[in-house]
Coordinates of N, CA, C and O in Angstrom, one line a residue:
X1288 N 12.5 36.7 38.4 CA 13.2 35.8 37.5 C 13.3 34.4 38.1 O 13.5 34.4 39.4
X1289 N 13.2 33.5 37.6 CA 13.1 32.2 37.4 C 14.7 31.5 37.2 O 15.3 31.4 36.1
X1290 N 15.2 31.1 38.3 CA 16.4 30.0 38.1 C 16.4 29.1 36.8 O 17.3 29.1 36.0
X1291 N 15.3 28.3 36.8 CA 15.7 27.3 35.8 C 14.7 27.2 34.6 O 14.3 26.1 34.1
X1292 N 14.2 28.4 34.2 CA 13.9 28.6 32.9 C 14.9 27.9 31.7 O 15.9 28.4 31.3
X1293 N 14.2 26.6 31.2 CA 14.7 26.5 29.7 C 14.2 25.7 29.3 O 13.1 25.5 29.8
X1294 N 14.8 24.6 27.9 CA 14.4 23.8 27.3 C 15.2 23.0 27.4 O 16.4 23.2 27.6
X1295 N 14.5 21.6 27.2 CA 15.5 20.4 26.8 C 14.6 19.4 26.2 O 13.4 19.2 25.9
X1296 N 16.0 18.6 26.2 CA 15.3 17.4 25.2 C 16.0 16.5 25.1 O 17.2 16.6 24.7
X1297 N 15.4 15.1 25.5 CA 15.8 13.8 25.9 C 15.3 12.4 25.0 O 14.1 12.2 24.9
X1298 N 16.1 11.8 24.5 CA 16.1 11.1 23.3 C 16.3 9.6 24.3 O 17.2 9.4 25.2
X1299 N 15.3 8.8 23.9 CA 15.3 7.5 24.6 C 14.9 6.4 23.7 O 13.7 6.0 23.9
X1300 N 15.4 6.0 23.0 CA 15.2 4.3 22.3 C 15.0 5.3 21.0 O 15.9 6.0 20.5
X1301 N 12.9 5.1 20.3 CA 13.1 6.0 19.4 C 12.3 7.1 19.9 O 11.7 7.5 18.9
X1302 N 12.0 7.8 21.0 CA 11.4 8.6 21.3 C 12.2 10.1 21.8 O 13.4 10.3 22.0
X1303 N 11.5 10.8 21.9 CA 12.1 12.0 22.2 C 10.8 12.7 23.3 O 9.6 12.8 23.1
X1304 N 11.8 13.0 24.5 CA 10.8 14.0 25.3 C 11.4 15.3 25.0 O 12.6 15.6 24.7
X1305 N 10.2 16.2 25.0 CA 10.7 17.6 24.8 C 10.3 18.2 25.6 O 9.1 18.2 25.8
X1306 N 11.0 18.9 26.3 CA 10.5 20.1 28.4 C 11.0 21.2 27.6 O 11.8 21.5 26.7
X1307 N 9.8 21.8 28.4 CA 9.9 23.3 28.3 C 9.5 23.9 29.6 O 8.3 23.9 29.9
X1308 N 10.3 24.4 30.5 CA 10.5 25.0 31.7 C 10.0 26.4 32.2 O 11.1 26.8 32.5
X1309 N 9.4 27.2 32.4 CA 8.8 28.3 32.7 C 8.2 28.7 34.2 O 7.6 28.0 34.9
X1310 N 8.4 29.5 34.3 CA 8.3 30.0 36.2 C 7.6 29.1 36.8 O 6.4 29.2 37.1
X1311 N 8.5 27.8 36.8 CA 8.7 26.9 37.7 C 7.2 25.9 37.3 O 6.6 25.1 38.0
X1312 N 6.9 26.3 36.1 CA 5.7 25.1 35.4 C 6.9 24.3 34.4 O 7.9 24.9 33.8
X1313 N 6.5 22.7 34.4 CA 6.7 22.1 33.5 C 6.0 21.9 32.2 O 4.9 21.2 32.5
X1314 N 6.0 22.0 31.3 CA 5.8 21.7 29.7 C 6.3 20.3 28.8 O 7.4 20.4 28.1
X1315 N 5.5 19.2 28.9 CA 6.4 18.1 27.9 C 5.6 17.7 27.4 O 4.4 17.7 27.6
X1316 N 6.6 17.1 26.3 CA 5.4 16.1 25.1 C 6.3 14.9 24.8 O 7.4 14.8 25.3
X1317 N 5.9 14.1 24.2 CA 6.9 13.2 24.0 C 6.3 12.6 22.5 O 5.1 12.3 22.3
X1318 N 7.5 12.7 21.4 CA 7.2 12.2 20.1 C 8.4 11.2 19.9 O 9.4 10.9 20.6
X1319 N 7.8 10.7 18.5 CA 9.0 9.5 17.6 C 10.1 10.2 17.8 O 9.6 11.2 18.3
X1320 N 10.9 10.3 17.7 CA 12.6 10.5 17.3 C 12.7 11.6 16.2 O 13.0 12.8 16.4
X1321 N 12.0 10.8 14.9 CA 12.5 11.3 13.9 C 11.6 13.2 13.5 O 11.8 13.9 12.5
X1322 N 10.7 13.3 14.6 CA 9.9 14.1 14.4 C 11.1 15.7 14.6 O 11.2 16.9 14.2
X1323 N 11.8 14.9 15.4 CA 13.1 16.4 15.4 C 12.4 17.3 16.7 O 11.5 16.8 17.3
X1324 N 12.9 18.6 16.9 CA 12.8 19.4 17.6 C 11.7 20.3 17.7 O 10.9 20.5 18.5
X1325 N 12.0 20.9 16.6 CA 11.1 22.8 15.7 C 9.6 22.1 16.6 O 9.3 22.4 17.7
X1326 N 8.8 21.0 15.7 CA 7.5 21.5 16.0 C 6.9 21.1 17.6 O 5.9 21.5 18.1
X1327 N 8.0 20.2 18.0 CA 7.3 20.0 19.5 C 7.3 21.1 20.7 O 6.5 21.2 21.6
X1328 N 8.5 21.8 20.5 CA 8.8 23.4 20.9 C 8.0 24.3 20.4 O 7.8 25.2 21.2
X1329 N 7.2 24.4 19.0 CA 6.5 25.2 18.5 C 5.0 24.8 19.4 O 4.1 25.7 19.6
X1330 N 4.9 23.6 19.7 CA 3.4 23.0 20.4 C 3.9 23.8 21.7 O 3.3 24.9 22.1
X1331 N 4.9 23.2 22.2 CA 4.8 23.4 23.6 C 5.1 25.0 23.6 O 4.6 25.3 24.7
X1332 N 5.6 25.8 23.2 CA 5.1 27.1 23.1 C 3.8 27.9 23.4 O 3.5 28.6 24.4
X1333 N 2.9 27.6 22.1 CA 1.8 27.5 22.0 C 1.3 27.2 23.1 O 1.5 28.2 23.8
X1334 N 0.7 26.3 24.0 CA 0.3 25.6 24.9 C 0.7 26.5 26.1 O -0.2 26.8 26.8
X1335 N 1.5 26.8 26.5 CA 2.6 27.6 27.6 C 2.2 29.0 27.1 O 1.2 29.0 27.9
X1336 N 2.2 29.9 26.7 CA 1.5 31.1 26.4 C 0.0 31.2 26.6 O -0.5 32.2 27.2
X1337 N -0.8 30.1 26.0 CA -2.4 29.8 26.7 C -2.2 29.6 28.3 O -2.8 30.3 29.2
X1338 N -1.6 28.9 28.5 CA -1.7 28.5 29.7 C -1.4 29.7 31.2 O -1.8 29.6 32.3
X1339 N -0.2 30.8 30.3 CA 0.1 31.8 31.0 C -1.0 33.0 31.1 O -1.2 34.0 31.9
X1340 N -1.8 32.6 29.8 CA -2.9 33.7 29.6 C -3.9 33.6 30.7 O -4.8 34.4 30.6
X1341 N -3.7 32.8 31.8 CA -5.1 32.5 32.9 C -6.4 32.1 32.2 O -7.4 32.0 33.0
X1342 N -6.6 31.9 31.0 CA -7.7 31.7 30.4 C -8.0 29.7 30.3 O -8.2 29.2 29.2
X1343 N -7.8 29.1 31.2 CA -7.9 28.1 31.2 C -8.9 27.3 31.7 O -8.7 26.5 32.5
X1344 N -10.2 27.6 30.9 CA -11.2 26.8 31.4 C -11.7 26.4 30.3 O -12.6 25.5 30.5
X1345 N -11.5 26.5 29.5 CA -11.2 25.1 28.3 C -10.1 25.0 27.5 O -9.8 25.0 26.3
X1346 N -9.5 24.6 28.7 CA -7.7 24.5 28.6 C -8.0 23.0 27.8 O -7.6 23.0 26.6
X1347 N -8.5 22.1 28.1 CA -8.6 20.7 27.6 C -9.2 20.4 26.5 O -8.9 19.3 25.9
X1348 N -9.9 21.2 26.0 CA -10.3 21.9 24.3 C -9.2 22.2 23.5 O -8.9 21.7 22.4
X1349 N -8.5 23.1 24.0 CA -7.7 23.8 23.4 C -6.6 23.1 23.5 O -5.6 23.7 23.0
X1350 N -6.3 21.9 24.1 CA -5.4 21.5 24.3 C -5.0 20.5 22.9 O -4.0 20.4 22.3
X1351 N -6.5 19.9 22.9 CA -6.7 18.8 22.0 C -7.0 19.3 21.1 O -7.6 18.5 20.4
X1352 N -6.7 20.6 20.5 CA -6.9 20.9 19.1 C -5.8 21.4 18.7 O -5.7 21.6 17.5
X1353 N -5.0 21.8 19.4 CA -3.7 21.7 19.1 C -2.6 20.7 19.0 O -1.6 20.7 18.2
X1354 N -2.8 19.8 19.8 CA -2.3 18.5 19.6 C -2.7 18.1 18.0 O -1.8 18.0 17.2
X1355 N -4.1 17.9 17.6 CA -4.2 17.4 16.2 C -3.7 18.5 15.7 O -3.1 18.1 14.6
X1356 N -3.5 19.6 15.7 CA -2.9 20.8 15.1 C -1.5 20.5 14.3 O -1.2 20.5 13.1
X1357 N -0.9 20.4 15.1 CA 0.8 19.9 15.4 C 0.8 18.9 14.2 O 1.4 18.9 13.0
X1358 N -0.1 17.6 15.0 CA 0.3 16.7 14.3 C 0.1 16.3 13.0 O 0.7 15.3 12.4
X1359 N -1.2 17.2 12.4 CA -1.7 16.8 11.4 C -0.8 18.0 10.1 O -0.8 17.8 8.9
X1360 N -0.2 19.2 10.7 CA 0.2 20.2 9.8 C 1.1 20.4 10.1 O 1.4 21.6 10.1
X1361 N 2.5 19.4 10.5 CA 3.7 19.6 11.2 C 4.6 19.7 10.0 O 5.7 20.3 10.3
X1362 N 4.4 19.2 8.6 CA 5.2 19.4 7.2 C 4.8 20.6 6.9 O 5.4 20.9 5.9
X1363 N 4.1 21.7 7.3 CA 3.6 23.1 6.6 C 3.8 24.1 7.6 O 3.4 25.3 7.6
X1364 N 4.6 23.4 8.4 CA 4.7 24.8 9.6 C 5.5 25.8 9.3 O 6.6 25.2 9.4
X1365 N 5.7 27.3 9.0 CA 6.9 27.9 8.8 C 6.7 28.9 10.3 O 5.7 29.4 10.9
X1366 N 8.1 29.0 10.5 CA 8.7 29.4 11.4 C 9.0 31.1 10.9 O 9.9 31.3 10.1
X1367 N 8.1 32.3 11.2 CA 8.8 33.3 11.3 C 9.9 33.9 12.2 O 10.4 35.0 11.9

């Protein structure tokens, strides 16, 4: 178990950083303000699950297709 497992999220001017903490890897993105919470947590999820998978040798592929992922389908995302 991991001490400082969590999330947070840090609002500066109009930006927002979003961490996502996991055995002792950091996870961040940084969006507008107004983009809210849900989908940058939903990215950095995503991204952190790949990343835990050891399958990372076209981590930078997959990185950047998720990034446009996010950003281009972030009004159609539903959360089960």
């Amino acid at each position: 178990s991991y001490e400082y497992d969590n999330k947070y999220n840090l609002n500066i001017f109009s930006f927002s950083f979003h961490v996502l903490v996991e055995k002792n890897i950091v996870f961040i993105c940084l969006t507008k303000k107004e983009t809210g919470n849900r989908i940058p947590f939903l990215f950095l999820n995503d991204i952190k699950s790949k990343y835990f998978e050891g399958d990372t040798e076209d981590f930078e592929i997959y990185l950047s297709n998720k990034m446009k992922f996010y950003t281009t389908t972030n009004k159609t995302i539903k959360v089960q």
